[in-house]
Short mmCIF file of C-alpha atoms in Angstrom, two decimals:
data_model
loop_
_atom_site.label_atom_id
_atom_site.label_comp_id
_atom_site.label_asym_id
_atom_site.label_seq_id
_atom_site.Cartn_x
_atom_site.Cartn_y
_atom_site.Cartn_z
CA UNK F 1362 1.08 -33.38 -27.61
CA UNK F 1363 -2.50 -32.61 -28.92
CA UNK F 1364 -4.10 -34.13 -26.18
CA UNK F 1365 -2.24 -32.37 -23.55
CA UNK F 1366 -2.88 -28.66 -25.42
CA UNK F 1367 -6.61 -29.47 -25.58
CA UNK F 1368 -6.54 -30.47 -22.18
CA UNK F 1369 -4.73 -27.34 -21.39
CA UNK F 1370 -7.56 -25.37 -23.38
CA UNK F 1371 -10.19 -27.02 -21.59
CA UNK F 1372 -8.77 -26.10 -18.07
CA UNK F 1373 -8.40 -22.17 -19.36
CA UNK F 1374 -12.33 -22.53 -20.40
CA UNK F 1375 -13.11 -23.57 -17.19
CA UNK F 1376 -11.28 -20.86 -14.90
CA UNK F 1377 -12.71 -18.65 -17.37
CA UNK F 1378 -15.67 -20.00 -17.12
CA UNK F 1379 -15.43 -20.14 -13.44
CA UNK F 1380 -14.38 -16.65 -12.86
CA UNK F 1381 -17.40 -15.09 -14.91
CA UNK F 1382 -19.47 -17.79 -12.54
CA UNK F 1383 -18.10 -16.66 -9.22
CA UNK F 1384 -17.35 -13.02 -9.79
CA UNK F 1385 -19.62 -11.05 -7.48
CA UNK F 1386 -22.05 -8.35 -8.74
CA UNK F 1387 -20.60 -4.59 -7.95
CA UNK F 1388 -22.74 -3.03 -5.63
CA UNK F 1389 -21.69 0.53 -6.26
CA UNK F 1390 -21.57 3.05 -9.18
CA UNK F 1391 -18.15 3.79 -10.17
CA UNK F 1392 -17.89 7.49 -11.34
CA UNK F 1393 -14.84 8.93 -12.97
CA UNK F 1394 -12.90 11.87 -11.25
CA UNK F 1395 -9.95 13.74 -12.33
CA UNK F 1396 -8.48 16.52 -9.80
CA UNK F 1397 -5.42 18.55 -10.02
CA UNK F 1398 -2.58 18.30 -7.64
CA UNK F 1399 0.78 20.39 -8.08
CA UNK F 1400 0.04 20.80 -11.78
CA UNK F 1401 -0.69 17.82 -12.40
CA UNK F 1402 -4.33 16.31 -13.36
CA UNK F 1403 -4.98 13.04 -11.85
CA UNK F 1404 -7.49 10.92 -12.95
CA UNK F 1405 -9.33 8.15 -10.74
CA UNK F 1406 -12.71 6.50 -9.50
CA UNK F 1407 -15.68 7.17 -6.79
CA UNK F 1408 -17.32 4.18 -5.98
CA UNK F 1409 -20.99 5.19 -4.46
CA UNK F 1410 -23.03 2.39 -2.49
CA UNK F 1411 -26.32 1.98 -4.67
CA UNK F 1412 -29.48 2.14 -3.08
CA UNK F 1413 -28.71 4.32 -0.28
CA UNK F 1414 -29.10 8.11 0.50
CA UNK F 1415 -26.49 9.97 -0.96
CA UNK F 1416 -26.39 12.67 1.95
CA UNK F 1417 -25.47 10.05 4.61
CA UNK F 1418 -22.44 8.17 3.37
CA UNK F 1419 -18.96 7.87 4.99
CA UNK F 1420 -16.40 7.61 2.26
CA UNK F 1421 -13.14 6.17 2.91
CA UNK F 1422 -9.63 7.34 0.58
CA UNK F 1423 -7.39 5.07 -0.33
CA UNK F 1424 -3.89 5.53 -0.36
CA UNK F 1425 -1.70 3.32 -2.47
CA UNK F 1426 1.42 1.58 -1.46
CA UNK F 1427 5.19 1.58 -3.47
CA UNK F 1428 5.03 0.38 -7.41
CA UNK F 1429 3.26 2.02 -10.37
CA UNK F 1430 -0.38 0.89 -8.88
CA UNK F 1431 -3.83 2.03 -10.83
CA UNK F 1432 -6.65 2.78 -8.96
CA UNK F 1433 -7.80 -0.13 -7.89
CA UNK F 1434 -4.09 -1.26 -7.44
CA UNK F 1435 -4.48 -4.28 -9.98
CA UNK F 1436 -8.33 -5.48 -8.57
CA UNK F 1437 -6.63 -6.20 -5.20
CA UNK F 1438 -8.86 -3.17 -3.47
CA UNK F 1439 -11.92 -4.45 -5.41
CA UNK F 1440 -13.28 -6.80 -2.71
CA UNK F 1441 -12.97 -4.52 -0.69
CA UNK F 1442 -14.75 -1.70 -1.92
CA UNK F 1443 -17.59 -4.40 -2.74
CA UNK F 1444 -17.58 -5.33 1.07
CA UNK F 1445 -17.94 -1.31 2.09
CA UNK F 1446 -20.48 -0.43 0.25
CA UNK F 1447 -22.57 -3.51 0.87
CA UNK F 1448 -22.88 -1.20 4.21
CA UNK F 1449 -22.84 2.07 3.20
CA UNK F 1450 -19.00 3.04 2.66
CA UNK F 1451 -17.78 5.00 -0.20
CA UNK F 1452 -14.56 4.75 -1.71
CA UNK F 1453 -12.02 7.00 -3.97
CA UNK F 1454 -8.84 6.20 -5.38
CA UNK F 1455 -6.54 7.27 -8.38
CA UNK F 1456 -3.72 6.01 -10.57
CA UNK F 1457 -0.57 6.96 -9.59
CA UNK F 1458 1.38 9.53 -11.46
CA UNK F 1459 2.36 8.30 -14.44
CA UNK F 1460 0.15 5.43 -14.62
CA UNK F 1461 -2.99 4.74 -16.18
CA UNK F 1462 -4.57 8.59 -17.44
CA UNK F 1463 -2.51 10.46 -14.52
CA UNK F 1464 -0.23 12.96 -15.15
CA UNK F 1465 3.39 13.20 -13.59
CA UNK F 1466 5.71 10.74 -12.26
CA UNK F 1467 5.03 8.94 -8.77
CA UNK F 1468 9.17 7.91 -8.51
CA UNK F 1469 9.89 11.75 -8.81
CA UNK F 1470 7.50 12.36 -5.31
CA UNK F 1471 8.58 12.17 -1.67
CA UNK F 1472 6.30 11.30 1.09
CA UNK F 1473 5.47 14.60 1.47
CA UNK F 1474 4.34 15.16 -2.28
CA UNK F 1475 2.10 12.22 -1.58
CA UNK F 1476 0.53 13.92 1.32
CA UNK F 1477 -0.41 16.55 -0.55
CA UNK F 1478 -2.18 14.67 -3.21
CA UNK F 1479 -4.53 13.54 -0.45
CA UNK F 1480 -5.12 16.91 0.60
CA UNK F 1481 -5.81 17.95 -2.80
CA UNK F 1482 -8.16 14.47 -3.05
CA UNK F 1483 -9.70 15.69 0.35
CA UNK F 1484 -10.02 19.65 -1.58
CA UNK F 1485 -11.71 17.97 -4.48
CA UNK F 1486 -14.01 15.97 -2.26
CA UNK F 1487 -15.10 18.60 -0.67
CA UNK F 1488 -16.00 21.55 -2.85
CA UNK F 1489 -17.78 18.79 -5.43
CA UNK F 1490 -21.10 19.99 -5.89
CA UNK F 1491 -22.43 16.71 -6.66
CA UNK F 1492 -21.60 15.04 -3.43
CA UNK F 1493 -21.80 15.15 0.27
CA UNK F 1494 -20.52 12.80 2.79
CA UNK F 1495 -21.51 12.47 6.53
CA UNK F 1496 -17.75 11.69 7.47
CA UNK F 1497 -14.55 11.16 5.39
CA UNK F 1498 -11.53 8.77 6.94
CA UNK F 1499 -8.19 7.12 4.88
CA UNK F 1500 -6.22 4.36 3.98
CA UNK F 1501 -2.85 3.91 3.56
CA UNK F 1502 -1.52 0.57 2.83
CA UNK F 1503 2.49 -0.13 3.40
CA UNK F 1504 4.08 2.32 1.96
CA UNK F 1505 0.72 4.48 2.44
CA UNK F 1506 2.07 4.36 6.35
CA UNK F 1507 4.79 7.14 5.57
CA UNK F 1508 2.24 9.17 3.64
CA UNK F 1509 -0.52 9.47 5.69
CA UNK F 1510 0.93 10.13 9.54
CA UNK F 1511 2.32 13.67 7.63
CA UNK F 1512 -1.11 14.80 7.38
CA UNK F 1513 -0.95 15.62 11.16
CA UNK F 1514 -3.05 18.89 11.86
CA UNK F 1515 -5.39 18.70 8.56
CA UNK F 1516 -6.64 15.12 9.69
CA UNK F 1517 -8.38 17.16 12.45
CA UNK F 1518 -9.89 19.69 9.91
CA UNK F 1519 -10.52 17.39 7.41
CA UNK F 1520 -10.43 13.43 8.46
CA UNK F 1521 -12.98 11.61 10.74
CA UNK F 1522 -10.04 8.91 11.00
CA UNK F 1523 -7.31 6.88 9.52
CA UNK F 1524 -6.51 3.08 8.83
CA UNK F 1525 -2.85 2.38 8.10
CA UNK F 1526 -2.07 -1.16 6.54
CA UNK F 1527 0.88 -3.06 7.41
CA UNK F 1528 2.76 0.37 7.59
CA UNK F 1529 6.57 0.46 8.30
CA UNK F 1530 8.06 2.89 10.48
CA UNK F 1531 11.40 3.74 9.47
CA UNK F 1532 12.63 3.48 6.05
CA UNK F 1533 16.54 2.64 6.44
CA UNK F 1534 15.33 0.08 9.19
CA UNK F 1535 12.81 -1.03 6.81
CA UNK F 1536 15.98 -1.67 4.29
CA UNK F 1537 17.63 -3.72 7.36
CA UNK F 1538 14.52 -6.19 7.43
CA UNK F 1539 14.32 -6.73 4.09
CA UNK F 1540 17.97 -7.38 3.19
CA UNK F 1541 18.24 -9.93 6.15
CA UNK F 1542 14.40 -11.49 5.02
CA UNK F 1543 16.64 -12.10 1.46
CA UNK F 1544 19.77 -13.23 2.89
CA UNK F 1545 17.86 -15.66 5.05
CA UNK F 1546 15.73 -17.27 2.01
CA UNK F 1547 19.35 -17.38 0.11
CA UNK F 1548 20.44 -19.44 3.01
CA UNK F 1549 23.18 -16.96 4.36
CA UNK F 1550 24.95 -17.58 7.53
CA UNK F 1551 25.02 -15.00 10.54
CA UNK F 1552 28.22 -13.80 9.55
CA UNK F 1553 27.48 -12.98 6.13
CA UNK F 1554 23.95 -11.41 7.01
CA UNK F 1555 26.04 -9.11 9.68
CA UNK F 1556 28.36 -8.39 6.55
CA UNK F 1557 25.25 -7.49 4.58
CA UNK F 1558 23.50 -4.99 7.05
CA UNK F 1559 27.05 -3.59 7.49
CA UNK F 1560 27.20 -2.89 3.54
CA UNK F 1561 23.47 -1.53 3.89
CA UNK F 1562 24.38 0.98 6.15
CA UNK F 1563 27.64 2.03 3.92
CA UNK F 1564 24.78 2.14 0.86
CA UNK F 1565 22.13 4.41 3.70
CA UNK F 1566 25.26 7.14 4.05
CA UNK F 1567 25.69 7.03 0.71
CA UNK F 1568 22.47 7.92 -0.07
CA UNK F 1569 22.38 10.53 2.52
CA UNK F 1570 24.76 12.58 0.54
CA UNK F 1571 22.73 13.36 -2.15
CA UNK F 1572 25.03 12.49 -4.96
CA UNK F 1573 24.24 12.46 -8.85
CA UNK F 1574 23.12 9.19 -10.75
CA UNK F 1575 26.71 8.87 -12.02
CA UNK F 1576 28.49 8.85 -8.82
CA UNK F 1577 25.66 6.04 -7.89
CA UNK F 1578 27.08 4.02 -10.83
CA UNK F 1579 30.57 4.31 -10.36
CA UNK F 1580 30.21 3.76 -6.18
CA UNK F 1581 28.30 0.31 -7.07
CA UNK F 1582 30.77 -1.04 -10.16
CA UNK F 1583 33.38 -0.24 -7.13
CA UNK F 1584 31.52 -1.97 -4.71
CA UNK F 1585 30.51 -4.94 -7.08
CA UNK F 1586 34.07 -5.28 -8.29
CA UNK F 1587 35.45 -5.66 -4.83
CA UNK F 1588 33.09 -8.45 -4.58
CA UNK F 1589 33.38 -10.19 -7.93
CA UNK F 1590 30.06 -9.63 -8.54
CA UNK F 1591 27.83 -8.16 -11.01
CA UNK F 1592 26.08 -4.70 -10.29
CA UNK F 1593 22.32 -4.50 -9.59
CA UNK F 1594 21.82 -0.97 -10.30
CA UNK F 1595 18.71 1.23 -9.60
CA UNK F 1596 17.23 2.99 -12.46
CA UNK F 1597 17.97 6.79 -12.15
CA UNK F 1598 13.95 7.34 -11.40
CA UNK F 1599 14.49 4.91 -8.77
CA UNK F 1600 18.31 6.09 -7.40
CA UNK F 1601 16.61 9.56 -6.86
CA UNK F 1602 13.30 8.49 -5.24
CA UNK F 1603 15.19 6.25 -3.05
CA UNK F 1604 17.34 9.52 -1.93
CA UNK F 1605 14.05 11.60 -1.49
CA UNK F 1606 12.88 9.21 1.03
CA UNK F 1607 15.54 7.31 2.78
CA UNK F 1608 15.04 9.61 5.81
CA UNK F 1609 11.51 8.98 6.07
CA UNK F 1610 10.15 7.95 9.22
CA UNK F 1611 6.26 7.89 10.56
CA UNK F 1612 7.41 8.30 14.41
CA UNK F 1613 6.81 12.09 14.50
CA UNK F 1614 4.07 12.09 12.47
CA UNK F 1615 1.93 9.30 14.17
CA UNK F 1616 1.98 11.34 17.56
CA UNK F 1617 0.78 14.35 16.11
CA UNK F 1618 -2.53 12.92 14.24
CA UNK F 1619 -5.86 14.24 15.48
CA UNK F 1620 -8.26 11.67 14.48
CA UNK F 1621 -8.59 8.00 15.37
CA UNK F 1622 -6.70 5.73 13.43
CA UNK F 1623 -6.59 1.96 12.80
CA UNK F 1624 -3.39 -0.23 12.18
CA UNK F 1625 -3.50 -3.44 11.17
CA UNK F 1626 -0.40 -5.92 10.46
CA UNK F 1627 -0.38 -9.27 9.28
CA UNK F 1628 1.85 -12.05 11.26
CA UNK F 1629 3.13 -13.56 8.26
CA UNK F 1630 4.49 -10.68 6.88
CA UNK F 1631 7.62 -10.80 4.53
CA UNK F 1632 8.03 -7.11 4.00
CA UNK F 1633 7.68 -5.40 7.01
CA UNK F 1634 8.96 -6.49 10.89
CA UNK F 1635 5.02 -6.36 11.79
CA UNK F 1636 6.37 -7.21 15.48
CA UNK F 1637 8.59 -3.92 15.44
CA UNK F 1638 6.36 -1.77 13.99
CA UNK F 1639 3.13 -3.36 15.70
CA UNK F 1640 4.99 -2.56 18.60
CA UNK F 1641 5.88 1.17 18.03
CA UNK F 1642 2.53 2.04 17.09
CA UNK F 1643 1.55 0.55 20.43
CA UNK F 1644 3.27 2.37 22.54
CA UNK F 1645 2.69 5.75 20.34
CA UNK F 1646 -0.99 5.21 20.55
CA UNK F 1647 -0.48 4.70 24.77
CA UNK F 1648 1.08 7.57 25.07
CA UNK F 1649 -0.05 10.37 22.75
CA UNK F 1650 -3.68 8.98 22.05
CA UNK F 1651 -5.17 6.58 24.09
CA UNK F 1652 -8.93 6.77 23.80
CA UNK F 1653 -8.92 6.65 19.96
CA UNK F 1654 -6.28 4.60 18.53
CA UNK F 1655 -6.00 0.71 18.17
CA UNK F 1656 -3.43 -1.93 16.72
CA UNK F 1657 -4.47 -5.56 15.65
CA UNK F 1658 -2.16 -8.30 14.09
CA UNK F 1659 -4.03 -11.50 11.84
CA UNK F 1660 -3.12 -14.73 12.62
CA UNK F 1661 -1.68 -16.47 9.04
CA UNK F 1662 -2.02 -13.13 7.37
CA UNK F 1663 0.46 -11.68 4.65
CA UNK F 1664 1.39 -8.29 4.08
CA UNK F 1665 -1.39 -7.61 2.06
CA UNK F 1666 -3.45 -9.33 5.04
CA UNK F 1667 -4.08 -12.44 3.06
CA UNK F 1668 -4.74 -15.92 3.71
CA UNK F 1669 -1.17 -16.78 3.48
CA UNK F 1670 -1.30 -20.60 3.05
CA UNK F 1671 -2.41 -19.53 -0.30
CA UNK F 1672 -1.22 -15.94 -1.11
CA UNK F 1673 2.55 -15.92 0.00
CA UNK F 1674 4.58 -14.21 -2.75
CA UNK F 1675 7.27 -11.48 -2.58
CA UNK F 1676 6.06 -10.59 -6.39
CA UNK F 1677 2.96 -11.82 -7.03
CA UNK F 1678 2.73 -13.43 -10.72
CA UNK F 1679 0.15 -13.78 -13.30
CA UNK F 1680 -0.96 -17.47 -10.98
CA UNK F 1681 -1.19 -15.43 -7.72
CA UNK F 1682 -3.67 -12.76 -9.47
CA UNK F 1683 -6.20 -15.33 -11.32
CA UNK F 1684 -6.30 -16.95 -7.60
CA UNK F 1685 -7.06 -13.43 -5.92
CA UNK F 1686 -9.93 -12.39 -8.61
CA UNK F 1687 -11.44 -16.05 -8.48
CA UNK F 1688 -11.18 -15.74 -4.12
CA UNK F 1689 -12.27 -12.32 -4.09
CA UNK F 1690 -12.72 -11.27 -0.64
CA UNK F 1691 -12.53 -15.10 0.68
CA UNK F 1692 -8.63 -14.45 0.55
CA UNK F 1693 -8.48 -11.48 2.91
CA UNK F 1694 -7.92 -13.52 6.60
CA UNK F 1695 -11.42 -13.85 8.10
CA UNK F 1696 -12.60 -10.52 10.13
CA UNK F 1697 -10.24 -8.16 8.63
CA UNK F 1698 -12.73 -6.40 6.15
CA UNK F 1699 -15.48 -6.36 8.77
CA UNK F 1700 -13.02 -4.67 10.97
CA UNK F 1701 -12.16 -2.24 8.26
CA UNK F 1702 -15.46 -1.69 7.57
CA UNK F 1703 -16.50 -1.54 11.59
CA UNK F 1704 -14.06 0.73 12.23
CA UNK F 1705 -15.34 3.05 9.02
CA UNK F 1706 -18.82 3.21 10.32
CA UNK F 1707 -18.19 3.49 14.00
CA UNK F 1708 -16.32 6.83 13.88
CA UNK F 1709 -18.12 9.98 14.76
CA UNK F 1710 -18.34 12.85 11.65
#
């Protein structure tokens, strides 16, 4: 028993020891921010490129996903700030509401509340005093998708372009894919996946009425009883953002943006139908902007456009994250954060 804990020790010393090793340098300044949006002060980082003129640099937003994510959404965006400003790219992004030093409560927001705190990150940017940058873009990742296509008319005023990451489209069809991507891995037959979606649409309409927490409860202990099962309720913060949002859909959105935008899916995505939504984009882009919009789907790349050989988890666990920081930005798929970057630097101001 002895020997195996002080072999166990001696592996933990050498990850250790191997992460201090491998962990790349930063190559930008990170500078605290705190900005107010709808009375509420949130607090995040700027990330400036060292070495380079501070009157020239693009700077690039980024726009978190679902979950109660910090700025630098648990070191997963950390490789790829380091990769951006190796060239030049700045980058800004803040703790959700309620996490880390922000005030509020992200699960009390629609879509629409999140737009605005990118217009009020935009605001901040600039009337700052202290900096200047030549052009300004964003990035949304998954969730990120509904938030950013509702900027429509102030991406023109304000936005040099946009890069959406493995976005959905529409959130009850969103609900559909995920509930038969579950069913599926529990090794459900056709029938009782049809029997499923048929439920989630009796849960969508339920939702659409707006009801209190309590009628929520009592709907599911009905619907769980019926089915011998136990209940697997949402938490009331959860219940009501679900409501806010259920109806939220990027469609109208995506044909009114102004500025060129970017979306990239992965083809080994669990979480979103990246062929369906790769696919609307597509034909959105052919239509309503041509000259300035692109799609591109990875080869062997997650949602979070990782390597997914080695990064394929619904929930990443405390394993999956020592792998990521060790990786760094070896675990994106190869050419995605040149293409982020590419795309950053190629835009006119």
């Amino acid at each position: 028993m002895k020997k195996i804990v002080k072999k166990s020790l001696l592996w933990l010393f050498l990850l250790l020891l191997a992460f201090f090793i491998w962990l790349p340098a930063d190559n930008y300044t990170a500078y605290p921010i705190r900005f107010l949006s709808n009375q509420d002060t949130l607090s995040g980082v700027l990330n400036v490129p060292e070495n380079l003129p501070k009157d020239s640099l693009t700077l690039l937003i980024f726009v978190h996903g679902d979950g109660a994510l910090p700025a630098n959404a648990h070191g997963y965006y950390e490789p790829i700030w380091r990769h951006l400003a190796a060239k030049g790219v700045a980058t800004l992004a803040w703790d959700k509401k309620g996490v880390g030093a922000s005030q509020g409560n992200w699960l009390s927001q629609d879509m629409e509340a999140r737009a605005q705190e990118v217009r009020d990150a935009l605001k901040y940017v600039r009337t700052s005093q202290k900096w200047r940058f030549s052009k300004i873009g964003v990035i949304g990742f998954s969730q990120g998708g509904w938030v950013l296509p509702l900027l429509n008319h102030h991406s023109k005023a304000q936005l040099s372009f946009m890069i959406i990451v493995s976005g959905a489209v529409n959130w009850r069809q969103q609900s559909n894919y995920l509930t038969t991507q579950r069913l599926k891995r529990e090794g459900k037959s056709t029938y009782e996946i049809a029997k499923g979606l048929a439920q989630n649409k009796a849960d969508h309409q339920f939702l659409l009425q707006k009801k209190n927490y309590e009628a929520y409860v009592a709907y599911e202990r009905k619907k769980q009883a019926t089915a011998g099962t136990t209940p697997r309720l949402m938490t009331k913060e959860r219940y009501y953002f679900a409501q806010k949002n259920i109806q939220a859909d990027a469609t109208e959105g995506l044909k009114r943006l102004q500025c060129p935008v970017f979306a990239l899916f992965g083809d080994k995505d669990l979480n979103v139908n990246f062929q369906k939504s790769a696919s609307v984009y597509r034909n959105i882009f052919m239509k309503y902007h041509p000259q300035q919009c692109a799609v591109k789907t990875y080869a062997n790349a997650t949602h979070s456009l990782l390597k997914h050989r080695h990064f394929q988890k619904i929930r990443p666990d405390a394993i999956f994250m020592w792998k990521f920081w060790l990786w760094g930005g070896h675990a994106f798929v190869p050419g995605v954060l040149d293409d982020i970057r590419a795309f950053a630097l190629h835009q006119k101001n």
